Amino acid sequence: MKAQKFSIRNRARSFQYAFSGLYRFLSTTHNAIIHAGATVVVIAVAVVIKLPLEKFLFVLAAIGMVWVAELFNTAIEHICDMISPQFHPRIKIIKDLSAAAVLVAALVAVVTACIIFIPAFL
């Protein structure tokens, strides 16, 4: 594959594709709505209690990790559904592993939130 010459227009277009994907994710994925709600609540609480910047960065990293995991999970599910619209045991394993990645990310985020927020309320 031949390397393309750098182009501001192409870079701008790549952002357009990314925002289109984010819009599709937010408007069609039920879990995205749950993540969005949780994100708003957690950030609001952090602001209200005036969470120090160092701790706030850990909260943002945890939130970002969950969002990235859910985005990849959604992409993997769409690929799997395209490859095999009918049930297939190997596709099920792929989807289960992808969902497990989101679960692990969410659990790490919850533990992070507990470590950071519980002492702030005590």
PDB file of N, CA, C and O in Angstrom, residues 19-55:
ATOM      1  N   PHE A  19     -16.713  11.165  14.741  1.00  0.00           N
ATOM      2  CA  PHE A  19     -17.884  11.761  15.380  1.00  0.00           C
ATOM      3  C   PHE A  19     -19.166  11.091  14.903  1.00  0.00           C
ATOM      4  O   PHE A  19     -20.114  10.927  15.675  1.00  0.00           O
ATOM      5  N   SER A  20     -19.192  10.672  13.653  1.00  0.00           N
ATOM      6  CA  SER A  20     -20.337   9.932  13.134  1.00  0.00           C
ATOM      7  C   SER A  20     -20.501   8.607  13.887  1.00  0.00           C
ATOM      8  O   SER A  20     -21.612   8.224  14.261  1.00  0.00           O
ATOM      9  N   GLY A  21     -19.393   7.930  14.111  1.00  0.00           N
ATOM     10  CA  GLY A  21     -19.437   6.680  14.869  1.00  0.00           C
ATOM     11  C   GLY A  21     -19.880   6.901  16.301  1.00  0.00           C
ATOM     12  O   GLY A  21     -20.675   6.124  16.853  1.00  0.00           O
ATOM     13  N   LEU A  22     -19.404   7.972  16.914  1.00  0.00           N
ATOM     14  CA  LEU A  22     -19.798   8.282  18.286  1.00  0.00           C
ATOM     15  C   LEU A  22     -21.292   8.605  18.349  1.00  0.00           C
ATOM     16  O   LEU A  22     -22.002   8.138  19.250  1.00  0.00           O
ATOM     17  N   TYR A  23     -21.771   9.370  17.386  1.00  0.00           N
ATOM     18  CA  TYR A  23     -23.202   9.685  17.338  1.00  0.00           C
ATOM     19  C   TYR A  23     -24.034   8.406  17.180  1.00  0.00           C
ATOM     20  O   TYR A  23     -25.027   8.207  17.877  1.00  0.00           O
ATOM     21  N   ARG A  24     -23.609   7.536  16.267  1.00  0.00           N
ATOM     22  CA  ARG A  24     -24.333   6.274  16.052  1.00  0.00           C
ATOM     23  C   ARG A  24     -24.334   5.444  17.330  1.00  0.00           C
ATOM     24  O   ARG A  24     -25.352   4.879  17.731  1.00  0.00           O
ATOM     25  N   PHE A  25     -23.179   5.387  17.994  1.00  0.00           N
ATOM     26  CA  PHE A  25     -23.054   4.639  19.246  1.00  0.00           C
ATOM     27  C   PHE A  25     -24.026   5.193  20.292  1.00  0.00           C
ATOM     28  O   PHE A  25     -24.773   4.442  20.921  1.00  0.00           O
ATOM     29  N   LEU A  26     -24.023   6.504  20.474  1.00  0.00           N
ATOM     30  CA  LEU A  26     -24.869   7.116  21.499  1.00  0.00           C
ATOM     31  C   LEU A  26     -26.358   7.021  21.174  1.00  0.00           C
ATOM     32  O   LEU A  26     -27.184   6.936  22.081  1.00  0.00           O
ATOM     33  N   SER A  27     -26.697   7.024  19.899  1.00  0.00           N
ATOM     34  CA  SER A  27     -28.107   7.027  19.514  1.00  0.00           C
ATOM     35  C   SER A  27     -28.699   5.638  19.315  1.00  0.00           C
ATOM     36  O   SER A  27     -29.921   5.506  19.210  1.00  0.00           O
ATOM     37  N   THR A  28     -27.865   4.602  19.264  1.00  0.00           N
ATOM     38  CA  THR A  28     -28.411   3.266  18.980  1.00  0.00           C
ATOM     39  C   THR A  28     -28.037   2.206  20.006  1.00  0.00           C
ATOM     40  O   THR A  28     -28.571   1.098  19.942  1.00  0.00           O
ATOM     41  N   THR A  29     -27.157   2.519  20.932  1.00  0.00           N
ATOM     42  CA  THR A  29     -26.675   1.506  21.869  1.00  0.00           C
ATOM     43  C   THR A  29     -27.214   1.802  23.265  1.00  0.00           C
ATOM     44  O   THR A  29     -26.909   2.847  23.842  1.00  0.00           O
ATOM     45  N   HIS A  30     -28.009   0.893  23.800  1.00  0.00           N
ATOM     46  CA  HIS A  30     -28.624   1.100  25.106  1.00  0.00           C
ATOM     47  C   HIS A  30     -27.586   1.305  26.206  1.00  0.00           C
ATOM     48  O   HIS A  30     -27.763   2.167  27.072  1.00  0.00           O
ATOM     49  N   ASN A  31     -26.515   0.531  26.178  1.00  0.00           N
ATOM     50  CA  ASN A  31     -25.485   0.666  27.211  1.00  0.00           C
ATOM     51  C   ASN A  31     -24.807   2.027  27.156  1.00  0.00           C
ATOM     52  O   ASN A  31     -24.323   2.525  28.178  1.00  0.00           O
ATOM     53  N   ALA A  32     -24.763   2.639  25.995  1.00  0.00           N
ATOM     54  CA  ALA A  32     -24.164   3.974  25.879  1.00  0.00           C
ATOM     55  C   ALA A  32     -24.947   4.980  26.706  1.00  0.00           C
ATOM     56  O   ALA A  32     -24.357   5.875  27.330  1.00  0.00           O
ATOM     57  N   ILE A  33     -26.256   4.836  26.739  1.00  0.00           N
ATOM     58  CA  ILE A  33     -27.091   5.739  27.528  1.00  0.00           C
ATOM     59  C   ILE A  33     -26.798   5.553  29.014  1.00  0.00           C
ATOM     60  O   ILE A  33     -26.689   6.527  29.769  1.00  0.00           O
ATOM     61  N   ILE A  34     -26.636   4.313  29.433  1.00  0.00           N
ATOM     62  CA  ILE A  34     -26.291   4.031  30.829  1.00  0.00           C
ATOM     63  C   ILE A  34     -24.923   4.628  31.156  1.00  0.00           C
ATOM     64  O   ILE A  34     -24.759   5.292  32.191  1.00  0.00           O
ATOM     65  N   HIS A  35     -23.947   4.421  30.282  1.00  0.00           N
ATOM     66  CA  HIS A  35     -22.608   4.972  30.509  1.00  0.00           C
ATOM     67  C   HIS A  35     -22.635   6.497  30.525  1.00  0.00           C
ATOM     68  O   HIS A  35     -21.947   7.128  31.338  1.00  0.00           O
ATOM     69  N   ALA A  36     -23.426   7.087  29.650  1.00  0.00           N
ATOM     70  CA  ALA A  36     -23.516   8.547  29.605  1.00  0.00           C
ATOM     71  C   ALA A  36     -24.104   9.084  30.910  1.00  0.00           C
ATOM     72  O   ALA A  36     -23.585  10.058  31.477  1.00  0.00           O
ATOM     73  N   GLY A  37     -25.150   8.443  31.385  1.00  0.00           N
ATOM     74  CA  GLY A  37     -25.753   8.863  32.656  1.00  0.00           C
ATOM     75  C   GLY A  37     -24.785   8.736  33.814  1.00  0.00           C
ATOM     76  O   GLY A  37     -24.647   9.653  34.638  1.00  0.00           O
ATOM     77  N   ALA A  38     -24.103   7.604  33.877  1.00  0.00           N
ATOM     78  CA  ALA A  38     -23.124   7.392  34.947  1.00  0.00           C
ATOM     79  C   ALA A  38     -21.991   8.406  34.856  1.00  0.00           C
ATOM     80  O   ALA A  38     -21.530   8.933  35.877  1.00  0.00           O
ATOM     81  N   THR A  39     -21.557   8.693  33.644  1.00  0.00           N
ATOM     82  CA  THR A  39     -20.482   9.669  33.441  1.00  0.00           C
ATOM     83  C   THR A  39     -20.893  11.046  33.962  1.00  0.00           C
ATOM     84  O   THR A  39     -20.130  11.695  34.683  1.00  0.00           O
ATOM     85  N   VAL A  40     -22.091  11.467  33.613  1.00  0.00           N
ATOM     86  CA  VAL A  40     -22.577  12.781  34.051  1.00  0.00           C
ATOM     87  C   VAL A  40     -22.669  12.839  35.576  1.00  0.00           C
ATOM     88  O   VAL A  40     -22.216  13.803  36.207  1.00  0.00           O
ATOM     89  N   VAL A  41     -23.222  11.790  36.188  1.00  0.00           N
ATOM     90  CA  VAL A  41     -23.367  11.760  37.646  1.00  0.00           C
ATOM     91  C   VAL A  41     -22.005  11.800  38.329  1.00  0.00           C
ATOM     92  O   VAL A  41     -21.780  12.592  39.260  1.00  0.00           O
ATOM     93  N   VAL A  42     -21.083  10.975  37.889  1.00  0.00           N
ATOM     94  CA  VAL A  42     -19.766  10.902  38.530  1.00  0.00           C
ATOM     95  C   VAL A  42     -19.011  12.227  38.380  1.00  0.00           C
ATOM     96  O   VAL A  42     -18.423  12.726  39.358  1.00  0.00           O
ATOM     97  N   ILE A  43     -19.038  12.806  37.195  1.00  0.00           N
ATOM     98  CA  ILE A  43     -18.339  14.079  37.004  1.00  0.00           C
ATOM     99  C   ILE A  43     -19.006  15.187  37.831  1.00  0.00           C
ATOM    100  O   ILE A  43     -18.321  16.014  38.443  1.00  0.00           O
ATOM    101  N   ALA A  44     -20.337  15.181  37.897  1.00  0.00           N
ATOM    102  CA  ALA A  44     -21.044  16.176  38.704  1.00  0.00           C
ATOM    103  C   ALA A  44     -20.670  16.054  40.180  1.00  0.00           C
ATOM    104  O   ALA A  44     -20.398  17.056  40.846  1.00  0.00           O
ATOM    105  N   VAL A  45     -20.631  14.831  40.684  1.00  0.00           N
ATOM    106  CA  VAL A  45     -20.251  14.620  42.077  1.00  0.00           C
ATOM    107  C   VAL A  45     -18.819  15.085  42.311  1.00  0.00           C
ATOM    108  O   VAL A  45     -18.519  15.752  43.316  1.00  0.00           O
ATOM    109  N   ALA A  46     -17.934  14.769  41.395  1.00  0.00           N
ATOM    110  CA  ALA A  46     -16.529  15.185  41.527  1.00  0.00           C
ATOM    111  C   ALA A  46     -16.419  16.700  41.589  1.00  0.00           C
ATOM    112  O   ALA A  46     -15.629  17.241  42.374  1.00  0.00           O
ATOM    113  N   VAL A  47     -17.205  17.393  40.776  1.00  0.00           N
ATOM    114  CA  VAL A  47     -17.172  18.856  40.767  1.00  0.00           C
ATOM    115  C   VAL A  47     -17.754  19.411  42.069  1.00  0.00           C
ATOM    116  O   VAL A  47     -17.189  20.319  42.678  1.00  0.00           O
ATOM    117  N   VAL A  48     -18.878  18.851  42.499  1.00  0.00           N
ATOM    118  CA  VAL A  48     -19.553  19.345  43.709  1.00  0.00           C
ATOM    119  C   VAL A  48     -18.661  19.187  44.942  1.00  0.00           C
ATOM    120  O   VAL A  48     -18.590  20.093  45.780  1.00  0.00           O
ATOM    121  N   ILE A  49     -17.978  18.056  45.056  1.00  0.00           N
ATOM    122  CA  ILE A  49     -17.125  17.848  46.240  1.00  0.00           C
ATOM    123  C   ILE A  49     -15.722  18.436  46.049  1.00  0.00           C
ATOM    124  O   ILE A  49     -14.866  18.286  46.903  1.00  0.00           O
ATOM    125  N   LYS A  50     -15.520  19.095  44.913  1.00  0.00           N
ATOM    126  CA  LYS A  50     -14.233  19.725  44.603  1.00  0.00           C
ATOM    127  C   LYS A  50     -13.083  18.708  44.709  1.00  0.00           C
ATOM    128  O   LYS A  50     -12.097  18.921  45.416  1.00  0.00           O
ATOM    129  N   LEU A  51     -13.265  17.626  43.982  1.00  0.00           N
ATOM    130  CA  LEU A  51     -12.264  16.565  43.959  1.00  0.00           C
ATOM    131  C   LEU A  51     -10.936  17.121  43.445  1.00  0.00           C
ATOM    132  O   LEU A  51     -10.914  17.796  42.413  1.00  0.00           O
ATOM    133  N   PRO A  52      -9.839  16.839  44.144  1.00  0.00           N
ATOM    134  CA  PRO A  52      -8.534  17.340  43.667  1.00  0.00           C
ATOM    135  C   PRO A  52      -8.223  16.819  42.262  1.00  0.00           C
ATOM    136  O   PRO A  52      -8.615  15.710  41.888  1.00  0.00           O
ATOM    137  N   LEU A  53      -7.495  17.634  41.503  1.00  0.00           N
ATOM    138  CA  LEU A  53      -7.184  17.313  40.110  1.00  0.00           C
ATOM    139  C   LEU A  53      -6.545  15.939  39.964  1.00  0.00           C
ATOM    140  O   LEU A  53      -6.906  15.183  39.063  1.00  0.00           O
ATOM    141  N   GLU A  54      -5.611  15.600  40.848  1.00  0.00           N
ATOM    142  CA  GLU A  54      -4.917  14.301  40.743  1.00  0.00           C
ATOM    143  C   GLU A  54      -5.910  13.138  40.813  1.00  0.00           C
ATOM    144  O   GLU A  54      -5.805  12.178  40.063  1.00  0.00           O
ATOM    145  N   LYS A  55      -6.877  13.246  41.704  1.00  0.00           N
ATOM    146  CA  LYS A  55      -7.877  12.181  41.835  1.00  0.00           C
ATOM    147  C   LYS A  55      -8.876  12.225  40.679  1.00  0.00           C
ATOM    148  O   LYS A  55      -9.331  11.184  40.196  1.00  0.00           O
TER     149      LYS A  55
END
